[in-house]
XYZ file of N, CA and C in Angstrom:
207
model
N 1.853 -8.127 3.126
C 2.574 -8.987 4.028
C 1.798 -10.259 4.329
N 0.502 -10.307 4.356
C -0.234 -11.537 4.518
C -0.330 -12.072 5.930
N 0.407 -11.548 6.885
C 0.339 -11.983 8.266
C -0.440 -10.949 9.072
N -1.010 -11.337 10.214
C -1.710 -10.349 11.031
C -0.754 -9.231 11.465
N -1.155 -7.980 11.307
C -0.235 -6.874 11.536
C 0.154 -6.662 12.986
N -0.675 -7.067 13.957
C -0.363 -6.793 15.348
C 0.347 -7.938 16.042
N 0.985 -8.807 15.294
C 1.774 -9.878 15.869
C 3.227 -9.708 15.441
N 4.181 -10.091 16.293
C 5.576 -10.052 15.860
C 5.795 -11.034 14.709
N 6.639 -10.669 13.769
C 6.931 -11.515 12.617
C 8.383 -11.972 12.674
N 8.644 -13.177 12.185
C 10.006 -13.668 12.039
C 10.434 -13.395 10.615
N 11.506 -12.633 10.458
C 12.014 -12.314 9.136
C 13.474 -11.922 9.215
N 14.068 -11.690 8.055
C 15.472 -11.296 7.989
C 15.538 -9.770 7.976
N 16.256 -9.226 8.931
C 16.395 -7.776 9.031
C 17.275 -7.258 7.897
N 16.840 -6.221 7.176
C 17.659 -5.690 6.084
C 18.948 -5.018 6.565
N 18.976 -4.556 7.810
C 20.168 -3.851 8.279
C 21.207 -4.791 8.894
N 20.766 -5.794 9.660
C 21.728 -6.693 10.308
C 21.868 -8.032 9.598
N 20.991 -8.346 8.652
C 20.959 -9.587 7.877
C 20.858 -10.815 8.791
N 20.181 -10.663 9.908
C 19.922 -11.766 10.827
C 18.441 -12.080 10.824
N 18.098 -13.323 11.152
C 16.694 -13.667 11.330
C 16.285 -13.176 12.713
N 15.258 -12.321 12.758
C 14.816 -11.720 14.018
C 13.302 -11.839 14.143
N 12.817 -11.681 15.348
C 11.390 -11.548 15.600
C 11.157 -10.072 15.849
N 10.339 -9.457 15.012
C 10.188 -8.006 15.046
C 9.501 -7.534 16.325
N 9.830 -6.325 16.713
C 9.095 -5.600 17.739
C 8.084 -4.731 17.016
N 6.953 -4.474 17.629
C 5.992 -3.601 16.956
C 5.439 -2.580 17.925
N 5.053 -1.438 17.379
C 4.393 -0.388 18.150
C 3.160 0.068 17.385
N 2.184 0.527 18.117
C 0.979 1.089 17.517
C 1.128 2.600 17.487
N 0.802 3.214 16.371
C 0.911 4.664 16.265
C -0.287 5.203 15.492
N -0.580 6.459 15.716
C -1.730 7.098 15.085
C -1.243 7.931 13.914
N -1.819 7.690 12.746
C -1.580 8.584 11.622
C -2.897 9.302 11.372
N -2.824 10.580 11.199
C -4.047 11.374 11.093
C -4.357 11.744 9.657
N -5.303 11.048 9.047
C -5.756 11.491 7.728
C -6.569 12.763 7.888
N -6.659 13.559 6.858
C -7.407 14.811 6.975
C -8.910 14.550 7.070
N -9.467 14.749 8.247
C -10.910 14.593 8.434
C -11.589 15.932 8.220
N -12.706 15.891 7.568
C -13.504 17.098 7.381
C -14.882 16.795 7.962
N -15.396 17.699 8.730
C -16.718 17.484 9.301
C -16.669 17.502 10.811
N -17.227 16.485 11.417
C -17.373 16.411 12.870
C -16.017 16.498 13.562
N -15.926 17.387 14.531
C -14.657 17.596 15.226
C -14.231 16.373 16.023
N -15.154 15.626 16.594
C -14.798 14.461 17.393
C -14.342 13.267 16.580
N -14.630 13.236 15.281
C -14.282 12.072 14.455
C -12.787 11.824 14.395
N -11.977 12.870 14.411
C -10.540 12.671 14.293
C -9.940 12.124 15.581
N -10.690 12.097 16.686
C -10.188 11.569 17.952
C -10.314 10.058 18.052
N -11.118 9.435 17.207
C -11.363 7.993 17.287
C -10.066 7.172 17.213
N -9.118 7.446 16.298
C -7.888 6.631 16.254
C -7.034 6.703 17.518
N -7.175 7.753 18.324
C -6.399 7.857 19.551
C -6.883 6.891 20.622
N -8.131 6.440 20.534
C -8.706 5.624 21.591
C -9.000 4.187 21.183
N -8.875 3.841 19.920
C -9.148 2.476 19.483
C -7.910 1.879 18.816
N -7.583 0.647 19.202
C -6.423 -0.027 18.606
C -6.661 -0.405 17.148
N -7.921 -0.643 16.796
C -8.213 -1.107 15.441
C -7.966 -0.033 14.388
N -7.802 1.224 14.778
C -7.564 2.302 13.819
C -6.095 2.731 13.759
N -5.263 2.182 14.628
C -3.865 2.615 14.682
C -3.018 1.840 13.680
N -2.003 2.508 13.145
C -1.031 1.856 12.267
C -0.074 1.032 13.123
N 0.562 0.040 12.502
C 1.487 -0.830 13.213
C 2.863 -0.699 12.571
N 3.869 -0.303 13.367
C 5.256 -0.210 12.910
C 6.038 -1.400 13.431
N 6.804 -2.060 12.546
C 7.647 -3.189 12.932
C 9.113 -2.755 12.892
N 9.871 -3.136 13.937
C 11.270 -2.751 14.078
C 12.136 -3.969 14.330
N 13.410 -3.865 13.951
C 14.405 -4.879 14.276
C 14.762 -4.723 15.758
N 14.722 -5.810 16.558
C 15.043 -5.686 17.977
C 16.535 -5.449 18.242
N 17.386 -5.758 17.284
C 18.839 -5.584 17.491
C 19.279 -4.140 17.287
N 18.811 -3.525 16.209
C 19.330 -2.198 15.855
C 18.236 -1.128 15.762
N 16.990 -1.477 16.053
C 15.847 -0.559 16.003
C 15.567 -0.016 14.602
N 15.995 -0.723 13.576
C 15.738 -0.331 12.193
C 14.246 -0.491 11.897
N 13.629 0.529 11.307
C 12.212 0.470 10.948
C 12.070 -0.401 9.707
N 11.367 -1.526 9.850
C 11.252 -2.490 8.760
C 9.998 -2.258 7.930
N 8.870 -2.020 8.590
C 7.616 -1.991 7.851
C 6.556 -1.235 8.643
N 5.660 -0.538 7.950
C 4.486 0.093 8.576
C 3.244 -0.443 7.900
N 2.352 -1.014 8.715
C 1.051 -1.450 8.223
C 0.072 -0.323 8.453
N -0.436 0.271 7.392
C -1.370 1.403 7.492
C -2.798 0.894 7.474
N -3.550 1.290 8.463
C -4.949 0.851 8.554
C -5.896 1.788 7.829
N -5.676 3.079 7.917
C -6.601 4.031 7.276
C -5.961 4.661 6.077
């Protein structure tokens, strides 16, 4: 995508075919960690490890997920 993932983007929604400014949410995806038990808790407390989901504000259609890990 080339744009910073934690900013709203202006694009054409595939579901409504309108130009919209996306809404985004931060979510945790858990890759399989092996080893230290506390290591898998890091993404829950830091924004830099969370994935970013972008949605259409009109119809809540999921447009894109930026995966960090």
